[in-house]
């Protein structure tokens, strides 16, 4: 992966992190949460007086994506140096920013680790971004915690509704919920606790959707946890037909 060498590339990666944290795809969201909660060095960036935080190791690689990031060699020393060169400063410990980082995480439903990786004290760069990202521009600011929390709430609300409709439609057609790839039925295996449980997979990647695209119930596939994770293992995503062939 190539290292960033401009402020525009840093801002583009920051917007990607926000999109993952607030997006429809639960796999991308959870993996990004893991990066945020375990990180050691962060860019503390301010937009319209709202402070947010992005993990340096993700931000430091040009045009980064979560699937590429998870499956490639990474070196925090390289990314830190690249960010240093662009921002003209090194990250430093800051108790006030650390407290704000913890508050930011909790506002997004993330419980951060007590320290950075390997017990190291967290460090921060600071960056002021002049304009709100286009993906957040239409938000009203009705949430006191900030626009990224508002966006998370609205996306979660819409996403849960469309997935529930998709599950209802699937159950009406088949009489039960099961994985469309391997046939696993949580209710049959786990009894009452697994009844009506299945994961909803977006067959169209969020990154491939136009800004005005509205997810439809037909876009949601029923997958067990194992198949769902394997579908996301590579880009382009494995189709259900491709995954079925691997199982056979």
Coordinates of C-alpha atoms in Angstrom, one line a residue:
X1 CA 0.0 0.0 0.0
X2 CA 1.2 3.5 -0.8
X3 CA 1.6 6.1 1.9
X4 CA -0.3 9.4 1.8
X5 CA 1.5 12.5 0.8
X6 CA -1.1 15.3 0.8
X7 CA -3.7 16.8 3.1
X8 CA -6.5 15.9 0.6
X9 CA -5.6 12.2 0.9
X10 CA -5.8 12.5 4.7
X11 CA -9.2 14.1 4.5
X12 CA -10.4 11.5 2.0
X13 CA -9.4 8.7 4.3
X14 CA -11.0 10.4 7.3
X15 CA -14.3 10.6 5.3
X16 CA -13.9 6.9 4.5
X17 CA -13.6 6.1 8.3
X18 CA -16.8 8.1 9.0
X19 CA -18.6 6.3 6.2
X20 CA -17.7 2.9 7.7
X21 CA -18.6 4.0 11.2
X22 CA -22.0 5.3 10.2
X23 CA -22.7 3.1 7.2
X24 CA -25.1 0.2 6.5
X25 CA -22.6 -2.6 6.3
X26 CA -22.1 -4.1 9.7
X27 CA -18.9 -5.9 8.8
X28 CA -17.1 -2.7 7.7
X29 CA -18.5 -0.9 10.7
X30 CA -17.3 -3.4 13.2
X31 CA -13.8 -3.7 11.8
X32 CA -13.5 0.1 11.8
X33 CA -14.7 0.2 15.4
X34 CA -11.9 -2.3 16.2
X35 CA -9.4 0.1 14.7
X36 CA -10.7 3.1 16.6
X37 CA -10.9 1.3 20.0
X38 CA -7.5 -0.3 19.8
X39 CA -5.5 2.6 18.2
X40 CA -2.6 4.4 19.7
X41 CA -2.2 7.5 17.5
X42 CA -5.1 9.5 16.2
X43 CA -5.8 12.6 14.2
X44 CA -8.1 14.7 16.3
X45 CA -9.9 16.7 13.6
X46 CA -12.4 19.5 14.1
X47 CA -15.2 20.3 11.7
X48 CA -17.7 23.1 12.6
X49 CA -16.6 23.1 16.2
X50 CA -17.2 19.3 16.4
X51 CA -14.2 17.2 17.4
X52 CA -13.8 13.7 15.9
X53 CA -11.0 11.1 15.9
X54 CA -9.5 8.9 13.2
X55 CA -6.8 6.1 13.7
X56 CA -3.5 7.0 12.1
X57 CA -2.6 3.5 10.7
X58 CA -5.7 3.5 8.5
X59 CA -5.3 7.2 7.6
X60 CA -1.7 6.9 6.6
X61 CA -2.2 4.8 3.4
X62 CA -3.4 6.3 0.2
X63 CA -7.1 5.7 -0.8
X64 CA -7.4 3.1 2.0
X65 CA -10.3 0.6 2.3
X66 CA -11.1 -1.7 5.2
X67 CA -10.7 -4.9 3.3
X68 CA -7.3 -3.9 1.8
X69 CA -6.2 -2.6 5.2
X70 CA -7.0 -5.8 7.1
X71 CA -5.3 -8.1 4.5
X72 CA -2.1 -6.1 3.8
X73 CA 1.2 -5.5 5.6
X74 CA 1.0 -2.4 7.8
X75 CA 3.6 -0.5 9.8
X76 CA 2.6 2.3 12.2
X77 CA 6.0 3.8 12.0
X78 CA 5.6 4.4 8.3
X79 CA 2.1 5.9 8.6
X80 CA 3.1 8.1 11.5
X81 CA 6.1 9.5 9.5
X82 CA 3.9 10.1 6.4
X83 CA 1.3 12.0 8.5
X84 CA 4.1 13.9 10.3
X85 CA 5.4 15.1 6.9
X86 CA 2.0 16.3 5.7
X87 CA 0.9 17.9 9.0
X88 CA 4.3 19.2 9.9
X89 CA 4.2 17.9 13.5
X90 CA 4.5 14.7 15.5
X91 CA 1.7 13.2 17.6
X92 CA 1.9 14.0 21.3
X93 CA 0.1 12.8 24.5
X94 CA -2.7 15.1 25.5
X95 CA -4.9 14.3 28.6
X96 CA -7.6 16.7 27.4
X97 CA -7.8 15.1 23.9
X98 CA -7.7 11.6 25.4
X99 CA -10.8 12.4 27.5
X100 CA -12.5 13.8 24.4
X101 CA -11.5 10.7 22.5
X102 CA -13.1 8.5 25.1
X103 CA -16.3 10.6 25.0
X104 CA -16.4 10.5 21.2
X105 CA -16.1 6.7 21.2
X106 CA -18.8 6.3 23.7
X107 CA -21.1 8.6 21.8
X108 CA -20.8 6.1 18.9
X109 CA -21.4 3.1 21.1
X110 CA -17.7 2.2 21.2
X111 CA -16.0 1.3 24.5
X112 CA -12.4 2.1 24.0
X113 CA -9.5 0.3 25.5
X114 CA -7.9 1.9 28.6
X115 CA -4.7 2.7 26.7
X116 CA -3.4 2.4 23.2
X117 CA -2.0 -0.8 21.9
X118 CA 0.4 -2.7 24.2
X119 CA -0.4 -0.3 27.0
X120 CA 1.2 2.7 25.2
X121 CA -0.2 6.1 26.0
X122 CA -2.3 7.5 23.2
X123 CA -1.0 10.4 21.1
X124 CA -2.7 12.9 18.9
X125 CA -2.2 15.2 16.0
X126 CA -4.7 18.1 15.6
X127 CA -6.3 19.1 12.3
X128 CA -9.0 21.7 11.5
X129 CA -11.1 20.8 8.4
X130 CA -12.8 23.9 6.9
X131 CA -15.9 22.3 5.5
X132 CA -18.2 19.5 6.6
X133 CA -18.1 16.3 4.4
X134 CA -20.7 16.2 1.7
X135 CA -22.2 13.0 3.2
X136 CA -23.0 14.9 6.4
X137 CA -24.0 18.2 4.9
X138 CA -27.7 17.5 4.8
X139 CA -27.9 16.7 8.6
X140 CA -29.8 19.1 10.8
X141 CA -27.6 19.1 13.9
X142 CA -30.5 18.0 16.1
X143 CA -28.2 15.7 18.1
X144 CA -26.1 17.5 20.7
X145 CA -23.3 14.9 20.4
X146 CA -22.7 16.0 16.8
X147 CA -23.4 15.2 13.2
X148 CA -21.6 11.9 13.1
X149 CA -23.8 10.6 15.9
X150 CA -26.9 11.9 14.1
X151 CA -25.8 10.2 10.9
X152 CA -25.2 6.9 12.7
X153 CA -28.6 7.0 14.4
X154 CA -30.5 7.7 11.1
X155 CA -28.6 5.1 9.1
X156 CA -29.0 2.5 11.9
X157 CA -32.7 3.3 12.0
X158 CA -33.3 3.0 8.2
X159 CA -31.1 -0.1 8.0
X160 CA -32.8 -2.0 10.8
X161 CA -36.2 -1.4 9.1
X162 CA -35.2 -2.6 5.7
X163 CA -33.4 -5.7 7.1
X164 CA -36.5 -6.6 9.2
X165 CA -38.7 -6.3 6.1
X166 CA -36.3 -8.6 4.2
X167 CA -36.4 -11.1 7.0
X168 CA -40.2 -11.0 7.2
X169 CA -40.5 -11.5 3.5
X170 CA -38.0 -14.4 3.6
X171 CA -39.8 -16.2 6.4
X172 CA -43.2 -15.8 4.7
X173 CA -41.7 -17.5 1.6
X174 CA -39.8 -20.3 3.3
X175 CA -41.4 -20.6 6.7
X176 CA -38.2 -20.1 8.6
X177 CA -34.9 -18.2 8.5
X178 CA -31.8 -19.9 7.3
X179 CA -28.5 -19.1 5.6
X180 CA -29.0 -18.9 1.8
X181 CA -25.4 -20.3 1.3
X182 CA -25.0 -23.2 3.7
X183 CA -28.5 -23.7 5.0
X184 CA -27.6 -23.1 8.7
X185 CA -30.6 -22.6 10.9
X186 CA -29.9 -20.9 14.2
X187 CA -33.3 -22.0 15.6
X188 CA -32.7 -25.7 14.9
X189 CA -29.2 -25.6 16.4
X190 CA -29.6 -23.3 19.4
X191 CA -33.3 -23.7 20.1
X192 CA -35.3 -20.8 21.4
X193 CA -32.3 -18.5 21.8
X194 CA -31.5 -18.8 18.1
X195 CA -35.1 -18.6 16.9
X196 CA -35.6 -16.0 14.1
X197 CA -31.9 -15.0 14.2
X198 CA -30.0 -14.5 10.9
X199 CA -27.7 -11.8 9.6
X200 CA -28.7 -9.5 6.8
X201 CA -26.1 -9.1 4.1
X202 CA -26.2 -6.1 1.7
X203 CA -25.6 -7.7 -1.7
X204 CA -24.6 -4.2 -3.1
X205 CA -21.6 -2.7 -1.4
X206 CA -22.2 0.7 0.1
X207 CA -19.2 2.0 -1.8
X208 CA -20.9 1.1 -5.0
X209 CA -24.2 2.8 -4.2
X210 CA -25.0 6.3 -5.6
X211 CA -25.6 8.9 -2.9
X212 CA -29.3 8.8 -3.5
X213 CA -29.6 5.0 -3.6
X214 CA -32.2 3.5 -1.2
X215 CA -31.6 0.0 -0.1
X216 CA -34.5 -2.3 -0.9
X217 CA -35.5 -5.5 0.9
X218 CA -34.5 -7.5 -2.2
X219 CA -31.0 -6.2 -1.8
X220 CA -30.6 -8.1 1.5
X221 CA -29.5 -11.7 1.6
X222 CA -29.9 -14.0 4.7
X223 CA -26.5 -15.3 5.8
X224 CA -25.1 -17.1 8.9
X225 CA -22.2 -15.4 10.7
X226 CA -19.5 -17.6 9.1
X227 CA -20.7 -17.1 5.6
X228 CA -21.3 -13.4 6.1
X229 CA -17.7 -13.0 7.2
X230 CA -16.3 -15.0 4.3
X231 CA -18.4 -13.0 1.8
X232 CA -16.6 -9.9 3.0
X233 CA -13.1 -11.5 2.9
X234 CA -12.2 -10.1 -0.5
X235 CA -13.1 -7.5 -3.1
X236 CA -15.1 -7.7 -5.2
X237 CA -17.3 -9.5 -2.7
X238 CA -17.8 -13.2 -3.3
X239 CA -21.3 -13.8 -4.7
X240 CA -23.5 -16.3 -2.9
X241 CA -23.0 -18.6 -5.9
X242 CA -19.2 -18.4 -5.6
X243 CA -19.3 -19.0 -1.9
X244 CA -21.6 -22.0 -2.4
X245 CA -19.1 -23.5 -4.8
X246 CA -16.3 -23.2 -2.3
X247 CA -18.4 -25.0 0.3
X248 CA -19.1 -27.9 -2.1

